[in-house]
Amino acid sequence: MMAVNCTLQILLLLLFILLSPVAITAGATDTFGKGQNVTDGETLVSAGGTFTLGFFSPGASAKRYLGIWFSVSSDAVCWVANRDHPLKDTSGVLLVASDTGDLLLLDGSGEVAWSSNSPNTSSVEAQLLESGNLVVHDQRSKTILWQSFDHPSNTLLPGMKMGKNLWTGDEWYLTSWRSPDDPSPGSYRRVLEYATRLPEVVLWQQDAKAYRTGPWNGRWFNGVPEASTYAHDFPLDVTASKSEITYGYTARPGAPLTRVVVTDAGVVRRLVWDASSLAWKTFFQGPRDVCDAYGKCGAFGLCDASAASSAFCGCLQGFNPASPPAWYMRETSGGCRRNVPLNCGGNETATDGFVLVRGVKLPDTQNVSVDMSISTEECRDRCFANCSCLAYASAEIREGGGGSGCIIWTGDLVDLRYVDRGQDLYLRLAGPEIAVPKGSKFAIATVLAPVASAVAIILVLLFVICWRRKHRISRKRLNDGIPQSSAMTVPSVDLHTLKEATLNFSESHVIGQGGFGIVYKGQLPDGRTIAVKRLRQCALTRKGKCDFAREVEVMARLRHGNLIRLLAYCDEGEERILVYVYMPNKSLDLYIFGEPSLRATLSWRQRLDIINGIAQGVAYMHEGSGESVVHRDLKLQNVLLDDNWRAKVADFGTAKLFVAERVDSSLTIVNSPGYASPESLRAEMTLKCDVYSFGVVLLEILSGQRNGETQRLLLHAWGLWEQDRKMALLDPTVNLPPLSRPDSDVGSELERCIQIGLLCIQESPDDRPAMSDVVAVLTTKTSQIARPNRPGIYNQRTRFVTGQADLTRTTTIDLE
Ligand SMILES: *[C@@H]1O[C@H](CO)[C@@H](O)[C@H](O)[C@H]1NC(C)=O
Ligand SMILES: *[C@@H]1O[C@H](CO)[C@@H](O)[C@H](O)[C@H]1NC(C)=O
Ligand SMILES: *[C@@H]1O[C@H](CO)[C@@H](O)[C@H](O)[C@H]1NC(C)=O
Ligand SMILES: *[C@@H]1O[C@H](CO)[C@@H](O)[C@H](O)[C@H]1NC(C)=O
Ligand SMILES: *[C@@H]1O[C@H](CO)[C@@H](O)[C@H](O)[C@H]1NC(C)=O
């Protein structure tokens, strides 16, 4: 495929060269020196054939210009020498001045139409490089005296730069053509703005900003998330040093041809050459929609390109249109006005706070102050301490969320919009405005208040109906697993079959072991893969056998999509064996606590699904099966993943099976350090012990951190919660959904999850929710959740004798 394309390109190139009136003769067709010249009709072709220099007439114009274009696409002109001084006829000639070494474009009468003004040097030559750069260099030292890349027209090629050289004062920016027929400078300029050392690219129309890319966030320009899809082939390069502040990009070897153009109509496009269709494909275009028009919604306005029903413009929380009649007439550039004045400093009782505006292209950075050296938390403190600070945001974002550095706005917030993979902006508001987020964010709704309230009532009704329906559905799902008759039993299987399946319990088939048994992987004659748990002989006391029988009995009734399924059992002679469905993706702890690549396997959405699954499974054990079964050893190792990454709670190990009504005081204390509730260490056993362990499991899944007997994670989570830094708990390797998707409210989902987790680990069992409540709040996004108090955090090490913990360690399938 590649080869075919290449051949095609070369053929086209040959064709092109043959059709060109005269190609410069033999050898160095990309170079000429003193005494040589390029006349109209002749061309210079770069060594690899990609670029051509020659005379051309744009569009319908008859005037002649000297320019450089892509050889495969002669109308893709990327540089023009005499933009302001077209030649009237084909008598033009390009030569190297014999006295000064200047590159000169002369018309028929010998008048200079354009000159490079390069330094006076005796021996120079001009060369068209394969990058599309026309350079004048000293023939001997090869020092570049002048290059076309320093004098951009309307196109940025790989290797070119926009911005400023701070030593020399040279500035580079793009200027549009006046029209497709006229390459003279038009009304649009694309400039790298760097006043704050936080560069952003602005498209100017005369003296007015027309479109901003948003500030550089360390990976792309904040308002151009498209870049993340092509940055692999065309890495973006922003330099902010003492010597230069520049933006440019390169092309990886083998990447297709590309260019960034400012059109005469004021549209910036990144085009990529598709060699199979011989056409330029648009990879990015800006402005891309109404919300990219600079300042569309005015100061403190917020543009939402998907909110056609409210004419796209709204006001930030705590603000209302400065002129409602003007907004009604869609005249939104007047912006919004603050409802309640900020209370900075003066009044203890009504202090200011911040609200989070998620997923935006950050406002104009012209008058911001930037500090790359402090954290976003310090940024918050700095903003809070300074009465003129109106908002702040991270200056850089990291892979997987989170950020660092600090941008502080002290003036109007202008040109704010929602954007895919946008950033978080923290807006300062007076205390009373924070507590009550305004229902109608989009202010057209306030103008049409009566209609809005009617709509709101309908929405509320719809919501109630949906909620009830959903609630019913989730109830139903919960009940699906209940056996229709209590006579349901687990079949027994003969020892011979299991021996065959595991090659006589071969060492090589062991996939896990613990205090009570060994787990083997096996294959049934019908091809099914199974996990075989064989109890140790030493565990087979009278009580042990009893426990075994009880597990089989209870497991027979526990049928739920989120519980591991017991397929069969075997109790021949002294053997006690349980047979389960084999779980190819093994146990959850391998991923949550694994290498970064393993952690990244489970995306945000999958982690939520897993948390949900565990909650449903445990809720079913507690209340769904007709009997209350306590798991007693919930932990990540005991959650297995099927081939669809569905969570299956496993290991209802014999010693842990417990039926609430049959209190058994002789029951071994079973605990895994870090997961045990305070009361379980006092041998008090309730359903709420599982709730506590579930809380720990949930926080571990979110954070990727092990709690352990020191309760490190719980302390950390509670600390972040108190400081309102919940996002910092999330494992940074987790892949987040794009912010534009309607289901991508990661921040609030995370917050809810953490809140549920903290409620589950409350000191007193009575303060913890029942598992069915947990399922309800996890599945309905809007239900109210109580605010957690400081959880029951205590150091388990002081309570644990290591030996005892080992003794009670149960079979876990911790593989490899
Ligand atoms: C261009 O070069 C040709 C020979 O290569 C010469 O005859 C002609 O006079 C030159 N033109 C100019 C304007 O120097
Ligand atoms: C360029 O340099 C040469 C010798 O170095 C000198 O004779 C000539 O006058 C200079 N030309 C200009 C235009 O400065
Ligand atoms: C402080 O602010 C509150 C609410 O804005 C107001 O009711 C109270 O009078 C203020 N107190 C002073 C001393 O200004
Ligand atoms: C920045 O400050 C200047 C001078 O006060 C003002 O004219 C300009 O509008 C400000 N820019 C923004 C985006 O607020
Ligand atoms: C508050 O911020 C402004 C703008 O960054 C700055 O000029 C001023 O010095 C700051 N004031 C204090 C007290 O830090």
Short mmCIF file of N, CA and C in Angstrom, two decimals, residues 125-243:
data_model
loop_
_atom_site.label_atom_id
_atom_site.label_comp_id
_atom_site.label_asym_id
_atom_site.label_seq_id
_atom_site.Cartn_x
_atom_site.Cartn_y
_atom_site.Cartn_z
N GLU A 125 24.97 31.14 -2.08
CA GLU A 125 24.08 30.44 -3.00
C GLU A 125 22.72 30.29 -2.35
N ALA A 126 21.71 30.10 -3.18
CA ALA A 126 20.35 29.92 -2.69
C ALA A 126 19.95 28.47 -2.90
N GLN A 127 19.24 27.91 -1.90
CA GLN A 127 18.86 26.50 -2.00
C GLN A 127 17.44 26.31 -1.47
N LEU A 128 16.66 25.54 -2.19
CA LEU A 128 15.32 25.18 -1.71
C LEU A 128 15.44 23.84 -0.99
N LEU A 129 15.26 23.89 0.34
CA LEU A 129 15.43 22.66 1.13
C LEU A 129 14.18 21.78 1.03
N GLU A 130 14.38 20.53 1.40
CA GLU A 130 13.29 19.55 1.34
C GLU A 130 12.17 19.90 2.32
N SER A 131 12.47 20.75 3.31
CA SER A 131 11.45 21.18 4.26
C SER A 131 10.54 22.27 3.69
N GLY A 132 10.89 22.80 2.50
CA GLY A 132 10.11 23.91 1.95
C GLY A 132 10.72 25.25 2.30
N ASN A 133 11.87 25.22 2.94
CA ASN A 133 12.55 26.45 3.36
C ASN A 133 13.51 26.88 2.26
N LEU A 134 13.39 28.12 1.77
CA LEU A 134 14.34 28.67 0.81
C LEU A 134 15.41 29.40 1.60
N VAL A 135 16.67 28.94 1.49
CA VAL A 135 17.71 29.55 2.30
C VAL A 135 18.78 30.18 1.41
N VAL A 136 19.37 31.25 1.91
CA VAL A 136 20.55 31.82 1.28
C VAL A 136 21.69 31.54 2.24
N HIS A 137 22.72 30.80 1.80
CA HIS A 137 23.80 30.53 2.73
C HIS A 137 25.17 30.79 2.12
N ASP A 138 26.11 30.98 3.01
CA ASP A 138 27.50 31.16 2.62
C ASP A 138 27.98 29.85 2.02
N GLN A 139 28.50 29.93 0.79
CA GLN A 139 28.86 28.71 0.06
C GLN A 139 29.88 27.86 0.83
N ARG A 140 30.78 28.53 1.54
CA ARG A 140 31.84 27.79 2.23
C ARG A 140 31.40 27.33 3.62
N SER A 141 30.97 28.28 4.44
CA SER A 141 30.66 27.90 5.84
C SER A 141 29.26 27.30 5.98
N LYS A 142 28.44 27.45 4.95
CA LYS A 142 27.04 26.98 4.97
C LYS A 142 26.21 27.73 6.04
N THR A 143 26.75 28.82 6.57
CA THR A 143 25.97 29.65 7.50
C THR A 143 24.74 30.20 6.78
N ILE A 144 23.61 30.08 7.44
CA ILE A 144 22.39 30.60 6.81
C ILE A 144 22.34 32.12 7.00
N LEU A 145 22.25 32.85 5.89
CA LEU A 145 22.22 34.31 5.95
C LEU A 145 20.77 34.81 5.92
N TRP A 146 19.93 34.03 5.32
CA TRP A 146 18.52 34.42 5.19
C TRP A 146 17.72 33.15 4.93
N GLN A 147 16.47 33.08 5.44
CA GLN A 147 15.63 31.93 5.10
C GLN A 147 14.17 32.34 5.03
N SER A 148 13.45 31.70 4.13
CA SER A 148 12.04 32.06 3.94
C SER A 148 11.22 31.70 5.18
N PHE A 149 11.66 30.70 5.99
CA PHE A 149 10.93 30.32 7.20
C PHE A 149 10.87 31.49 8.19
N ASP A 150 11.80 32.44 8.08
CA ASP A 150 11.76 33.61 8.97
C ASP A 150 10.77 34.66 8.48
N HIS A 151 10.21 34.43 7.30
CA HIS A 151 9.29 35.43 6.73
C HIS A 151 8.02 34.72 6.27
N PRO A 152 7.25 34.19 7.24
CA PRO A 152 6.10 33.37 6.87
C PRO A 152 5.05 34.15 6.09
N SER A 153 4.35 33.45 5.22
CA SER A 153 3.20 34.05 4.55
C SER A 153 1.96 33.64 5.33
N ASN A 154 1.10 32.82 4.70
CA ASN A 154 -0.13 32.41 5.41
C ASN A 154 -0.06 30.96 5.88
N THR A 155 1.13 30.35 5.79
CA THR A 155 1.23 28.91 6.04
C THR A 155 2.34 28.59 7.03
N LEU A 156 2.03 27.70 7.97
CA LEU A 156 3.03 27.19 8.90
C LEU A 156 3.34 25.75 8.51
N LEU A 157 4.60 25.52 8.13
CA LEU A 157 5.03 24.17 7.74
C LEU A 157 5.76 23.52 8.91
N PRO A 158 5.90 22.20 8.89
CA PRO A 158 6.69 21.55 9.94
C PRO A 158 8.09 22.17 9.99
N GLY A 159 8.55 22.48 11.17
CA GLY A 159 9.87 23.09 11.32
C GLY A 159 9.84 24.60 11.41
N MET A 160 8.73 25.23 10.98
CA MET A 160 8.60 26.68 11.12
C MET A 160 8.17 27.02 12.54
N LYS A 161 8.32 28.30 12.90
CA LYS A 161 7.92 28.74 14.23
C LYS A 161 7.09 30.00 14.14
N MET A 162 6.19 30.12 15.12
CA MET A 162 5.52 31.39 15.36
C MET A 162 5.98 31.87 16.73
N GLY A 163 5.99 33.19 16.92
CA GLY A 163 6.39 33.70 18.23
C GLY A 163 7.49 34.72 18.10
N LYS A 164 8.39 34.72 19.08
CA LYS A 164 9.39 35.77 19.10
C LYS A 164 10.74 35.25 19.57
N ASN A 165 11.78 35.72 18.88
CA ASN A 165 13.13 35.49 19.36
C ASN A 165 13.46 36.66 20.28
N LEU A 166 13.63 36.38 21.57
CA LEU A 166 13.78 37.47 22.53
C LEU A 166 15.16 38.13 22.47
N TRP A 167 16.14 37.43 21.89
CA TRP A 167 17.46 38.05 21.72
C TRP A 167 17.44 39.06 20.58
N THR A 168 16.99 38.58 19.42
CA THR A 168 17.07 39.42 18.21
C THR A 168 15.85 40.31 18.05
N GLY A 169 14.77 39.98 18.72
CA GLY A 169 13.54 40.74 18.55
C GLY A 169 12.74 40.31 17.33
N ASP A 170 13.25 39.32 16.58
CA ASP A 170 12.50 38.86 15.41
C ASP A 170 11.17 38.26 15.84
N GLU A 171 10.13 38.58 15.09
CA GLU A 171 8.82 38.01 15.37
C GLU A 171 8.30 37.27 14.16
N TRP A 172 7.61 36.18 14.44
CA TRP A 172 7.07 35.38 13.35
C TRP A 172 5.57 35.20 13.54
N TYR A 173 4.80 35.55 12.55
CA TYR A 173 3.36 35.28 12.60
C TYR A 173 2.85 35.08 11.17
N LEU A 174 1.65 34.54 11.06
CA LEU A 174 1.07 34.28 9.74
C LEU A 174 0.12 35.41 9.37
N THR A 175 0.06 35.73 8.09
CA THR A 175 -0.91 36.72 7.61
C THR A 175 -1.69 36.11 6.47
N SER A 176 -2.99 36.28 6.50
CA SER A 176 -3.81 35.70 5.44
C SER A 176 -3.58 36.43 4.13
N TRP A 177 -3.95 35.80 3.03
CA TRP A 177 -4.00 36.48 1.75
C TRP A 177 -5.22 37.41 1.78
N ARG A 178 -5.21 38.38 0.84
CA ARG A 178 -6.37 39.28 0.77
C ARG A 178 -7.56 38.56 0.15
N SER A 179 -7.29 37.74 -0.84
CA SER A 179 -8.35 36.92 -1.46
C SER A 179 -7.65 35.75 -2.14
N PRO A 180 -8.40 34.77 -2.62
CA PRO A 180 -7.74 33.64 -3.28
C PRO A 180 -6.93 34.07 -4.52
N ASP A 181 -7.26 35.25 -5.08
CA ASP A 181 -6.55 35.73 -6.26
C ASP A 181 -5.42 36.69 -5.91
N ASP A 182 -5.31 36.99 -4.61
CA ASP A 182 -4.41 38.09 -4.26
C ASP A 182 -3.64 37.75 -2.97
N PRO A 183 -2.37 37.39 -3.11
CA PRO A 183 -1.60 37.00 -1.92
C PRO A 183 -1.14 38.17 -1.05
N SER A 184 -1.48 39.38 -1.40
CA SER A 184 -1.03 40.49 -0.55
C SER A 184 -1.69 40.36 0.83
N PRO A 185 -1.03 40.89 1.87
CA PRO A 185 -1.52 40.64 3.23
C PRO A 185 -2.97 41.05 3.43
N GLY A 186 -3.79 40.11 3.92
CA GLY A 186 -5.21 40.37 4.15
C GLY A 186 -5.46 40.85 5.56
N SER A 187 -6.69 40.71 6.03
CA SER A 187 -7.03 41.34 7.31
C SER A 187 -6.80 40.40 8.51
N TYR A 188 -6.41 39.14 8.28
CA TYR A 188 -6.24 38.23 9.41
C TYR A 188 -4.78 37.94 9.70
N ARG A 189 -4.44 37.97 10.99
CA ARG A 189 -3.10 37.62 11.43
C ARG A 189 -3.21 36.53 12.49
N ARG A 190 -2.34 35.56 12.43
CA ARG A 190 -2.34 34.52 13.46
C ARG A 190 -1.05 34.67 14.24
N VAL A 191 -1.20 35.02 15.51
CA VAL A 191 -0.07 35.47 16.31
C VAL A 191 0.02 34.64 17.58
N LEU A 192 1.24 34.31 17.98
CA LEU A 192 1.42 33.67 19.29
C LEU A 192 1.50 34.77 20.34
N GLU A 193 0.53 34.82 21.23
CA GLU A 193 0.54 35.82 22.30
C GLU A 193 1.27 35.22 23.49
N TYR A 194 2.18 36.01 24.06
CA TYR A 194 3.02 35.43 25.09
C TYR A 194 3.23 36.38 26.26
N ALA A 195 2.36 37.38 26.42
CA ALA A 195 2.57 38.39 27.46
C ALA A 195 2.80 37.73 28.81
N THR A 196 2.15 36.58 29.06
CA THR A 196 2.21 35.96 30.37
C THR A 196 3.15 34.78 30.41
N ARG A 197 3.90 34.55 29.35
CA ARG A 197 4.73 33.35 29.23
C ARG A 197 3.87 32.08 29.25
N LEU A 198 2.58 32.27 29.06
CA LEU A 198 1.68 31.13 28.93
C LEU A 198 1.10 31.29 27.53
N PRO A 199 1.81 30.78 26.53
CA PRO A 199 1.48 31.15 25.16
C PRO A 199 0.08 30.69 24.76
N GLU A 200 -0.58 31.50 23.96
CA GLU A 200 -1.76 31.03 23.26
C GLU A 200 -1.79 31.69 21.90
N VAL A 201 -2.43 31.02 20.93
CA VAL A 201 -2.43 31.54 19.58
C VAL A 201 -3.73 32.28 19.35
N VAL A 202 -3.61 33.52 18.88
CA VAL A 202 -4.79 34.36 18.67
C VAL A 202 -4.87 34.73 17.20
N LEU A 203 -6.08 34.61 16.65
CA LEU A 203 -6.32 35.08 15.29
C LEU A 203 -6.89 36.49 15.40
N TRP A 204 -6.19 37.44 14.83
CA TRP A 204 -6.64 38.83 14.86
C TRP A 204 -7.28 39.18 13.53
N GLN A 205 -8.37 39.94 13.59
CA GLN A 205 -8.91 40.56 12.39
C GLN A 205 -8.68 42.05 12.57
N GLN A 206 -7.81 42.61 11.77
CA GLN A 206 -7.33 43.97 12.03
C GLN A 206 -6.88 44.06 13.49
N ASP A 207 -7.54 44.93 14.27
CA ASP A 207 -7.09 45.11 15.65
C ASP A 207 -7.98 44.41 16.66
N ALA A 208 -8.85 43.53 16.17
CA ALA A 208 -9.76 42.86 17.10
C ALA A 208 -9.46 41.37 17.12
N LYS A 209 -9.54 40.76 18.31
CA LYS A 209 -9.36 39.32 18.38
C LYS A 209 -10.56 38.63 17.74
N ALA A 210 -10.29 37.65 16.89
CA ALA A 210 -11.39 36.93 16.25
C ALA A 210 -11.55 35.53 16.85
N TYR A 211 -10.41 34.93 17.22
CA TYR A 211 -10.48 33.55 17.69
C TYR A 211 -9.22 33.22 18.46
N ARG A 212 -9.40 32.58 19.63
CA ARG A 212 -8.26 32.14 20.44
C ARG A 212 -8.22 30.62 20.49
N THR A 213 -7.03 30.08 20.54
CA THR A 213 -6.91 28.63 20.73
C THR A 213 -7.03 28.26 22.20
N GLY A 214 -6.94 29.25 23.09
CA GLY A 214 -6.82 28.95 24.52
C GLY A 214 -5.36 28.74 24.84
N PRO A 215 -4.98 28.90 26.12
CA PRO A 215 -3.57 28.81 26.49
C PRO A 215 -3.01 27.40 26.35
N TRP A 216 -1.71 27.32 26.14
CA TRP A 216 -0.99 26.05 26.08
C TRP A 216 -1.09 25.38 27.45
N ASN A 217 -1.49 24.12 27.49
CA ASN A 217 -1.67 23.45 28.78
C ASN A 217 -0.58 22.41 29.05
N GLY A 218 0.49 22.50 28.28
CA GLY A 218 1.57 21.54 28.46
C GLY A 218 1.49 20.42 27.44
N ARG A 219 0.31 20.23 26.87
CA ARG A 219 0.15 19.16 25.89
C ARG A 219 -0.48 19.64 24.59
N TRP A 220 -1.44 20.55 24.71
CA TRP A 220 -2.02 21.15 23.52
C TRP A 220 -2.59 22.50 23.93
N PHE A 221 -3.04 23.27 22.93
CA PHE A 221 -3.70 24.52 23.27
C PHE A 221 -5.09 24.16 23.78
N ASN A 222 -5.38 24.66 24.96
CA ASN A 222 -6.55 24.27 25.74
C ASN A 222 -7.87 24.17 24.94
N GLY A 223 -8.04 25.01 23.92
CA GLY A 223 -9.30 24.96 23.16
C GLY A 223 -9.21 24.12 21.90
N VAL A 224 -8.08 23.45 21.69
CA VAL A 224 -7.92 22.64 20.46
C VAL A 224 -7.61 21.18 20.84
N PRO A 225 -8.58 20.50 21.47
CA PRO A 225 -8.34 19.11 21.86
C PRO A 225 -8.09 18.21 20.66
N GLU A 226 -8.49 18.67 19.46
CA GLU A 226 -8.22 17.88 18.25
C GLU A 226 -6.75 17.51 18.15
N ALA A 227 -5.90 18.41 18.67
CA ALA A 227 -4.46 18.19 18.54
C ALA A 227 -4.03 16.86 19.13
N SER A 228 -4.77 16.40 20.14
CA SER A 228 -4.35 15.14 20.75
C SER A 228 -4.49 13.98 19.78
N THR A 229 -5.28 14.16 18.72
CA THR A 229 -5.44 13.06 17.76
C THR A 229 -4.35 13.06 16.69
N TYR A 230 -3.64 14.18 16.49
CA TYR A 230 -2.59 14.15 15.47
C TYR A 230 -1.21 14.50 16.02
N ALA A 231 -1.15 14.74 17.35
CA ALA A 231 0.14 15.11 17.95
C ALA A 231 1.16 13.99 17.80
N HIS A 232 0.68 12.77 17.56
CA HIS A 232 1.63 11.67 17.40
C HIS A 232 2.44 11.84 16.12
N ASP A 233 1.74 12.17 15.02
CA ASP A 233 2.44 12.35 13.75
C ASP A 233 3.08 13.72 13.65
N PHE A 234 2.44 14.72 14.27
CA PHE A 234 2.93 16.09 14.15
C PHE A 234 3.09 16.68 15.55
N PRO A 235 4.16 16.29 16.27
CA PRO A 235 4.32 16.74 17.65
C PRO A 235 4.37 18.27 17.74
N LEU A 236 3.56 18.83 18.65
CA LEU A 236 3.56 20.27 18.85
C LEU A 236 4.72 20.63 19.75
N ASP A 237 5.22 21.83 19.55
CA ASP A 237 6.43 22.20 20.26
C ASP A 237 6.30 23.65 20.71
N VAL A 238 6.13 23.84 22.01
CA VAL A 238 6.06 25.20 22.54
C VAL A 238 7.28 25.44 23.40
N THR A 239 8.00 26.52 23.13
CA THR A 239 9.19 26.85 23.90
C THR A 239 8.97 28.20 24.56
N ALA A 240 9.15 28.23 25.87
CA ALA A 240 9.09 29.51 26.58
C ALA A 240 10.36 29.60 27.40
N SER A 241 11.38 30.21 26.82
CA SER A 241 12.67 30.31 27.52
C SER A 241 13.11 31.77 27.52
N LYS A 242 14.31 32.00 28.03
CA LYS A 242 14.83 33.37 28.04
C LYS A 242 15.11 33.85 26.63
N SER A 243 15.38 32.90 25.73
CA SER A 243 15.77 33.33 24.40
C SER A 243 14.60 33.37 23.42
#
